[in-house]
Coordinates of C-alpha atoms and ligand atoms in Angstrom, one line a residue:
M1 CA 0.0 0.0 0.0
L2 CA 1.0 3.6 -0.5
L3 CA 0.9 6.1 2.4
V4 CA 0.9 9.8 1.6
H5 CA 1.6 11.9 4.7
A6 CA 3.3 15.3 5.1
D7 CA 4.5 14.6 8.6
A8 CA 7.4 12.2 8.4
R9 CA 7.2 11.1 12.0
E10 CA 3.5 10.3 11.9
A11 CA 4.1 8.5 8.5
D12 CA 6.8 6.5 10.2
R13 CA 4.5 5.6 13.1
L14 CA 1.6 4.5 10.8
A15 CA 3.9 2.6 8.5
K16 CA 5.3 0.6 11.4
L17 CA 1.9 -0.1 12.7
L18 CA 0.7 -1.4 9.4
A19 CA 3.9 -3.4 8.9
E20 CA 3.2 -5.2 12.2
K21 CA 0.0 -6.4 10.6
G22 CA 1.8 -7.6 7.5
L23 CA 0.8 -4.6 5.4
E24 CA 3.8 -3.5 3.5
T25 CA 3.9 0.3 3.1
T26 CA 5.7 2.8 0.8
A27 CA 5.5 6.3 2.4
V28 CA 5.8 9.6 0.5
N29 CA 5.3 13.1 1.8
D30 CA 3.6 15.0 -1.0
G31 CA 1.1 14.7 -3.8
G32 CA 3.6 14.8 -6.6
A33 CA 5.6 12.0 -5.2
A34 CA 2.5 10.0 -4.6
I35 CA 1.5 10.3 -8.3
D36 CA 5.0 9.3 -9.3
E37 CA 4.7 6.1 -7.2
L38 CA 1.2 5.3 -8.5
V39 CA 2.3 5.5 -12.1
R40 CA 5.2 3.1 -11.5
H41 CA 3.7 0.6 -9.1
R42 CA 0.4 -1.0 -8.5
F43 CA -0.9 -0.5 -4.9
D44 CA -3.8 -2.3 -3.4
V45 CA -4.7 0.5 -1.1
L46 CA -3.9 4.2 -0.8
V47 CA -3.8 6.0 2.6
L48 CA -3.9 9.7 2.3
D49 CA -3.5 12.4 4.9
S50 CA -6.1 15.1 4.2
E51 CA -3.7 17.9 5.1
L52 CA -1.0 18.0 2.4
P53 CA 0.9 21.2 2.1
Q54 CA 0.8 21.8 -1.7
T55 CA -1.8 19.6 -3.3
P56 CA -5.4 19.7 -2.0
A57 CA -6.1 16.1 -1.0
L58 CA -9.5 16.0 -2.8
E59 CA -7.8 17.2 -6.0
L60 CA -5.2 14.4 -5.6
V61 CA -7.9 11.8 -5.1
R62 CA -9.6 13.0 -8.4
V63 CA -6.3 12.7 -10.3
I64 CA -5.6 9.3 -8.8
R65 CA -9.1 8.1 -9.7
A66 CA -8.6 9.3 -13.3
Y67 CA -5.6 7.1 -13.4
D68 CA -6.8 4.1 -11.5
I69 CA -10.5 4.0 -10.9
E70 CA -10.4 1.0 -8.6
V71 CA -7.8 1.8 -6.1
P72 CA -9.4 2.0 -2.6
V73 CA -8.6 5.3 -0.9
V74 CA -8.5 5.7 2.9
V75 CA -8.4 9.4 4.0
L76 CA -7.2 10.5 7.4
A77 CA -9.2 13.6 8.3
H78 CA -10.3 15.7 11.3
D79 CA -13.7 16.1 9.8
A80 CA -15.8 14.8 7.0
T81 CA -16.4 18.1 5.2
G82 CA -15.9 17.8 1.5
W83 CA -15.5 14.1 1.6
V84 CA -19.1 13.0 1.3
G85 CA -19.6 11.4 -2.1
A86 CA -15.9 11.2 -2.9
G87 CA -15.9 7.5 -2.7
V88 CA -13.3 7.3 0.0
Q89 CA -13.1 5.6 3.4
L90 CA -12.6 8.1 6.2
V91 CA -10.6 7.5 9.3
A92 CA -10.7 10.1 12.0
K93 CA -7.6 11.9 13.2
P94 CA -5.8 11.3 15.6
V95 CA -5.6 7.9 14.0
D96 CA -6.5 4.9 16.1
A97 CA -4.3 1.9 15.1
A98 CA -7.1 -0.7 15.2
V99 CA -9.4 1.4 13.1
L100 CA -6.8 2.1 10.5
V101 CA -5.8 -1.5 10.2
R102 CA -9.4 -2.6 9.8
T103 CA -10.2 0.0 7.2
V104 CA -7.1 -0.8 5.2
A105 CA -8.0 -4.5 5.3
R106 CA -11.5 -3.7 4.2
G107 CA -10.1 -1.6 1.3
K108 CA -7.9 -4.4 0.2
S109 CA -10.8 -6.9 0.0
A110 CA -13.0 -4.3 -1.7
R111 CA -10.4 -4.1 -4.5
R112 CA -10.4 -7.8 -5.0
E113 CA -14.2 -7.7 -5.0
T114 CA -14.3 -5.1 -7.8
K115 CA -12.0 -7.2 -9.9
R116 CA -14.2 -10.3 -9.5
L117 CA -17.3 -8.3 -10.4
R118 CA -15.7 -6.8 -13.4
A119 CA -14.6 -10.1 -14.8
S120 CA -18.0 -11.6 -14.4
E121 CA -19.8 -8.6 -15.7
L122 CA -17.9 -8.8 -18.9
Q123 CA -18.3 -12.5 -19.0
I124 CA -14.6 -13.0 -19.4
S125 CA -12.7 -15.6 -17.5
A126 CA -9.6 -14.6 -15.5
P127 CA -6.5 -14.3 -17.7
P128 CA -4.8 -17.7 -18.3
P129 CA -1.9 -18.4 -16.0
D130 CA 1.2 -16.8 -17.4
M131 CA 2.8 -19.3 -19.8
P132 CA 5.6 -17.3 -21.2
E133 CA 7.0 -18.5 -24.5
D134 CA 10.5 -19.8 -24.1
L135 CA 12.5 -16.6 -23.6
D136 CA 15.3 -18.1 -25.6
V137 CA 13.1 -18.4 -28.6
V138 CA 11.7 -14.9 -28.3
F139 CA 15.2 -13.5 -27.8
G140 CA 16.3 -15.4 -30.9
R141 CA 13.5 -13.7 -32.9
A142 CA 14.4 -10.3 -31.5
L143 CA 17.9 -10.7 -32.7
D144 CA 16.7 -11.8 -36.2
Q145 CA 14.3 -8.9 -36.3
M146 CA 16.8 -6.3 -35.0
W147 CA 17.5 -3.1 -36.7
L148 CA 19.2 0.2 -35.8
A149 CA 17.7 3.7 -35.6
F150 CA 20.0 6.6 -36.2
Q151 CA 19.8 10.0 -34.5
P152 CA 21.9 12.9 -35.7
I153 CA 24.5 14.7 -33.7
L154 CA 25.3 18.2 -34.9
K155 CA 28.4 20.4 -34.5
E156 CA 28.5 24.2 -34.3
G157 CA 29.8 25.7 -37.5
E158 CA 29.6 22.4 -39.5
P159 CA 27.0 22.3 -42.2
R160 CA 27.0 18.5 -42.4
V161 CA 25.8 16.1 -39.8
F162 CA 28.8 15.4 -37.5
G163 CA 27.6 11.9 -36.6
Y164 CA 24.7 9.6 -35.7
E165 CA 24.0 7.6 -32.6
A166 CA 22.9 4.0 -33.5
L167 CA 20.0 2.9 -31.3
M168 CA 18.9 -0.7 -31.0
R169 CA 15.4 -1.6 -32.1
S170 CA 13.6 -4.8 -32.8
R171 CA 10.4 -5.7 -34.7
E172 CA 9.8 -8.5 -32.2
K173 CA 6.8 -7.2 -30.2
K174 CA 7.4 -9.3 -27.1
L175 CA 10.7 -7.6 -26.5
G176 CA 9.5 -4.1 -27.6
T177 CA 12.1 -1.8 -26.0
P178 CA 15.9 -1.8 -25.9
G179 CA 15.5 -2.3 -22.1
D180 CA 13.5 -5.4 -22.6
I181 CA 16.0 -6.9 -25.1
L182 CA 18.9 -6.1 -22.8
S183 CA 17.3 -7.7 -19.7
A184 CA 16.4 -10.8 -21.7
A185 CA 20.0 -11.0 -22.9
E186 CA 21.1 -10.5 -19.4
S187 CA 19.0 -13.2 -17.9
L188 CA 19.9 -15.7 -20.7
G189 CA 23.6 -14.9 -20.3
K190 CA 23.6 -13.7 -23.9
L191 CA 24.8 -10.1 -23.7
D192 CA 27.8 -11.0 -25.8
V193 CA 25.6 -12.3 -28.6
L194 CA 23.5 -9.2 -28.5
G195 CA 26.5 -6.9 -28.5
R196 CA 28.0 -8.7 -31.5
R197 CA 24.7 -8.4 -33.4
V198 CA 24.5 -4.6 -32.7
R199 CA 28.1 -4.1 -33.8
S200 CA 27.7 -6.1 -37.0
L201 CA 24.5 -4.1 -37.9
A202 CA 26.5 -0.9 -37.1
A203 CA 29.3 -1.9 -39.5
E204 CA 26.8 -2.8 -42.2
A205 CA 25.1 0.6 -41.7
L206 CA 28.3 2.5 -42.0
T207 CA 28.6 1.5 -45.6
T208 CA 25.5 3.6 -46.4
A209 CA 26.2 6.4 -44.0
P210 CA 27.3 9.8 -45.3
P211 CA 31.1 9.3 -45.8
D212 CA 32.3 11.8 -43.3
A213 CA 29.8 11.0 -40.5
H214 CA 30.9 9.4 -37.2
L215 CA 28.8 6.6 -35.8
F216 CA 28.2 6.4 -32.1
V217 CA 27.6 2.9 -30.9
N218 CA 26.4 2.0 -27.4
L219 CA 28.4 -0.7 -25.5
H220 CA 27.2 -2.6 -22.4
S221 CA 29.9 -2.8 -19.8
R222 CA 29.8 -6.6 -20.3
D223 CA 30.9 -6.0 -23.9
L224 CA 34.2 -4.9 -22.5
L225 CA 34.8 -8.5 -21.5
D226 CA 33.9 -10.0 -24.9
H227 CA 37.1 -11.0 -26.8
A228 CA 35.2 -10.4 -30.1
L229 CA 35.2 -6.6 -29.4
F230 CA 39.0 -6.6 -29.5
D231 CA 39.3 -8.7 -32.6
S232 CA 41.1 -6.8 -35.3
A233 CA 39.3 -8.6 -38.1
T234 CA 35.6 -7.8 -37.3
P235 CA 33.8 -5.6 -39.8
L236 CA 33.4 -2.8 -37.2
T237 CA 37.1 -2.8 -36.3
T238 CA 38.0 -2.2 -39.9
L239 CA 35.9 1.0 -39.8
A240 CA 37.0 2.0 -36.3
S241 CA 38.3 5.4 -37.2
R242 CA 34.7 6.4 -37.8
V243 CA 33.3 4.8 -34.7
V244 CA 32.8 6.3 -31.2
L245 CA 32.0 3.6 -28.6
E246 CA 29.7 4.9 -25.9
I247 CA 30.1 3.5 -22.4
T248 CA 27.4 4.5 -20.0
E249 CA 28.2 6.1 -16.8
R250 CA 25.5 3.9 -15.3
A251 CA 27.8 0.9 -15.8
N252 CA 30.5 0.9 -13.2
V253 CA 33.5 0.5 -15.5
E254 CA 35.7 0.2 -12.4
D255 CA 34.1 -3.3 -12.0
V256 CA 35.7 -4.4 -15.3
D257 CA 39.1 -5.9 -14.8
D258 CA 41.9 -3.9 -16.5
V259 CA 39.5 -1.5 -18.0
S260 CA 42.2 0.9 -19.1
A261 CA 44.3 -1.8 -20.8
R262 CA 41.2 -2.9 -22.6
L263 CA 40.4 0.6 -23.7
S264 CA 43.9 1.1 -24.9
I265 CA 43.5 -1.9 -27.3
L266 CA 40.3 -0.4 -28.6
R267 CA 42.1 2.9 -29.2
F268 CA 44.9 1.1 -30.9
H269 CA 42.4 -0.2 -33.4
G270 CA 41.3 3.4 -33.9
F271 CA 38.1 3.5 -31.9
R272 CA 37.3 6.6 -29.9
I273 CA 35.4 6.4 -26.6
A274 CA 32.5 8.3 -25.1
V275 CA 31.2 8.4 -21.6
D276 CA 27.4 8.3 -22.0
D277 CA 24.8 9.7 -19.7
L278 CA 27.2 11.8 -17.6
G279 CA 25.4 13.5 -14.8
A280 CA 22.6 11.0 -14.6
G281 CA 23.5 10.6 -10.9
Y282 CA 25.3 7.2 -11.0
A283 CA 29.0 7.1 -10.9
G284 CA 29.6 10.9 -11.0
L285 CA 32.9 11.7 -12.5
T286 CA 34.6 8.5 -11.5
S287 CA 34.2 6.8 -14.9
F288 CA 35.4 10.0 -16.5
A289 CA 38.8 9.7 -14.8
T290 CA 39.2 6.0 -15.7
V291 CA 38.1 6.2 -19.3
E292 CA 39.6 9.6 -20.3
P293 CA 37.0 9.8 -23.0
E294 CA 37.4 11.6 -26.3
F295 CA 33.7 12.5 -26.0
V296 CA 31.4 13.1 -23.0
K297 CA 27.6 12.9 -23.4
L298 CA 25.8 15.0 -20.9
D299 CA 22.7 13.3 -19.7
M300 CA 19.4 14.8 -20.9
S301 CA 18.3 15.3 -17.3
L302 CA 20.9 18.0 -17.0
V303 CA 19.8 19.6 -20.3
R304 CA 16.1 19.6 -19.6
N305 CA 14.9 23.2 -18.9
L306 CA 18.5 24.3 -18.4
H307 CA 17.5 27.9 -19.3
A308 CA 15.2 28.1 -16.4
S309 CA 17.5 26.9 -13.7
P310 CA 20.6 28.9 -12.7
V311 CA 21.8 26.2 -10.4
R312 CA 21.7 23.6 -13.1
R313 CA 23.4 25.9 -15.5
R314 CA 26.2 26.4 -13.0
L315 CA 26.6 22.6 -12.8
V316 CA 26.7 22.1 -16.5
A317 CA 29.1 25.1 -17.0
S318 CA 31.6 23.5 -14.6
M319 CA 31.2 20.1 -16.2
V320 CA 31.8 21.6 -19.7
D321 CA 34.9 23.5 -18.4
A322 CA 36.3 20.3 -16.8
C323 CA 35.8 18.4 -20.0
R324 CA 37.5 21.0 -22.0
D325 CA 40.5 21.1 -19.7
L326 CA 40.8 17.3 -20.1
G327 CA 40.5 17.4 -23.8
S328 CA 37.0 15.8 -24.1
H329 CA 34.4 17.0 -26.5
V330 CA 31.0 17.5 -24.9
V331 CA 27.8 16.3 -26.6
A332 CA 24.6 17.7 -25.0
E333 CA 21.9 15.0 -25.3
G334 CA 18.2 15.3 -25.3
V335 CA 17.9 18.9 -26.5
E336 CA 14.2 19.5 -27.1
S337 CA 13.7 23.3 -27.1
P338 CA 15.3 26.3 -28.7
E339 CA 15.7 27.8 -25.2
E340 CA 17.8 24.8 -24.1
L341 CA 20.0 25.2 -27.2
V342 CA 20.5 28.9 -26.5
A343 CA 21.5 28.1 -22.9
L344 CA 23.9 25.3 -24.0
R345 CA 25.5 27.5 -26.6
A346 CA 26.1 30.2 -23.9
L347 CA 27.9 27.7 -21.8
G348 CA 30.2 26.8 -24.7
C349 CA 28.7 23.5 -25.8
D350 CA 29.2 22.8 -29.5
L351 CA 27.9 19.3 -30.1
F352 CA 24.2 18.6 -29.8
Q353 CA 21.7 15.7 -30.1
G354 CA 18.0 15.7 -29.5
Y355 CA 14.5 15.8 -30.8
L356 CA 14.9 19.5 -31.6
F357 CA 17.2 18.4 -34.5
G358 CA 16.0 14.9 -35.3
R359 CA 14.4 11.8 -33.8
P360 CA 16.0 8.4 -34.2
A361 CA 15.1 7.2 -37.7
P362 CA 15.7 4.0 -39.8
S363 CA 18.0 5.9 -42.2
F364 CA 20.6 8.6 -42.0
E365 CA 18.4 11.7 -42.1
K366 CA 19.8 15.1 -42.8
A367 CA 19.6 17.7 -40.0
A368 CA 21.0 21.1 -39.2
L369 CA 21.4 23.5 -36.3
P370 CA 19.0 26.4 -36.3
Ligands
G1 O1 21.2 6.3 -22.9 P1 21.3 6.9 -24.2 O2 21.8 8.3 -24.2 O3 22.1 6.0 -25.2 O4 19.8 7.0 -24.7 C1 19.4 7.7 -25.8 C2 17.9 7.6 -25.8 O5 17.4 8.9 -25.7 C3 17.3 7.1 -27.1 O6 16.4 6.1 -26.7 C4 16.6 8.3 -27.7 O7 15.4 7.9 -28.4 C5 16.3 9.2 -26.6 N1 16.3 10.6 -27.0 C6 17.1 11.1 -27.9 N2 16.9 12.5 -28.0 C7 16.0 12.8 -27.1 C8 15.3 14.0 -26.7 O8 15.5 15.1 -27.2 N3 14.4 13.9 -25.7 C9 14.1 12.7 -25.1 N4 13.1 12.7 -24.2 N5 14.7 11.5 -25.5 C10 15.6 11.6 -26.4
MN2 MN1 24.0 6.6 -25.9

């Protein structure tokens, strides 16, 4: 269940109380956080303090209901004003433990009841027990049906597209997103196979790419352990001077044995290296020091609404400065608005990627800076 309460101590007390009764609780302290949670997880009951600082509780209940019509809501209130007809269960404040536990339990069974009713109303049987098709088979199809999308990267003062990032896609519906494909590969122990497939598609694509464009190819940290990556005879290695290998900051490169020796072999072949998603809040600048990347890709969370946030601008400015001192080119990712572009230019950024210039597409589309 989800508990929304502005008072952290009271939230703590109530959560403990419910936990003793086997009711597992996630607690948040405002309406915005509550909505975030609700979108990401499914809760069987919602317990809501009526006195939230920013969001009027009744308004919050309306929004929640628009999103999930069935979720039972228990409201903790000093009086019932405004709550009649809102379809919630009221619990009087100060909250009595036994009353709360009973009301929550009633809410939980009410949810089950609604589900049963729904199913019988529509005369449909419950969904069949999950019988997933062999993951291995689905993964095999995803590999067969794999293709790459290309998103342009533009450089200040250069009329032609500087490069494209290759992004993994598959027509296999059961593994619909790159994340799904990656986790399937991970659980099957087939990250190597996946990485090789992507790199071979990338090499193939380079033959039709504009001749002077770079291709940015994402690596999984696991790929750094695959001997095939270091093979001097693979199609991609023969094109290495045009390839930038992206290593995400989310992967802890320090966990890879001899990472700098491995990177030196890649550079020997002619590859350049980018640290991806810098500033996404994972490894901070530690991967930066290990990798000494030729390129750094600023995470789009830093770029978003940059123009409206002096603190964030300050952070990006010092990151850009540090990169320049260390000889890395900075690519700003996820640029969506002209205002963001103006702010990035003012900070000295000169490489840009984002929907403002072009979405990932099946071919190498032309694009230009405004
Ligand atoms: O982690 P990595 O930086 O490789 O991820 C790139 C992802 O970001 C791709 O899935 C791409 O579709 C997405 N993307 C690219 N440009 C933008 C943008 O301007 N806005 C948003 N929201 N996503 C973008
Ligand atoms: Mn990337």
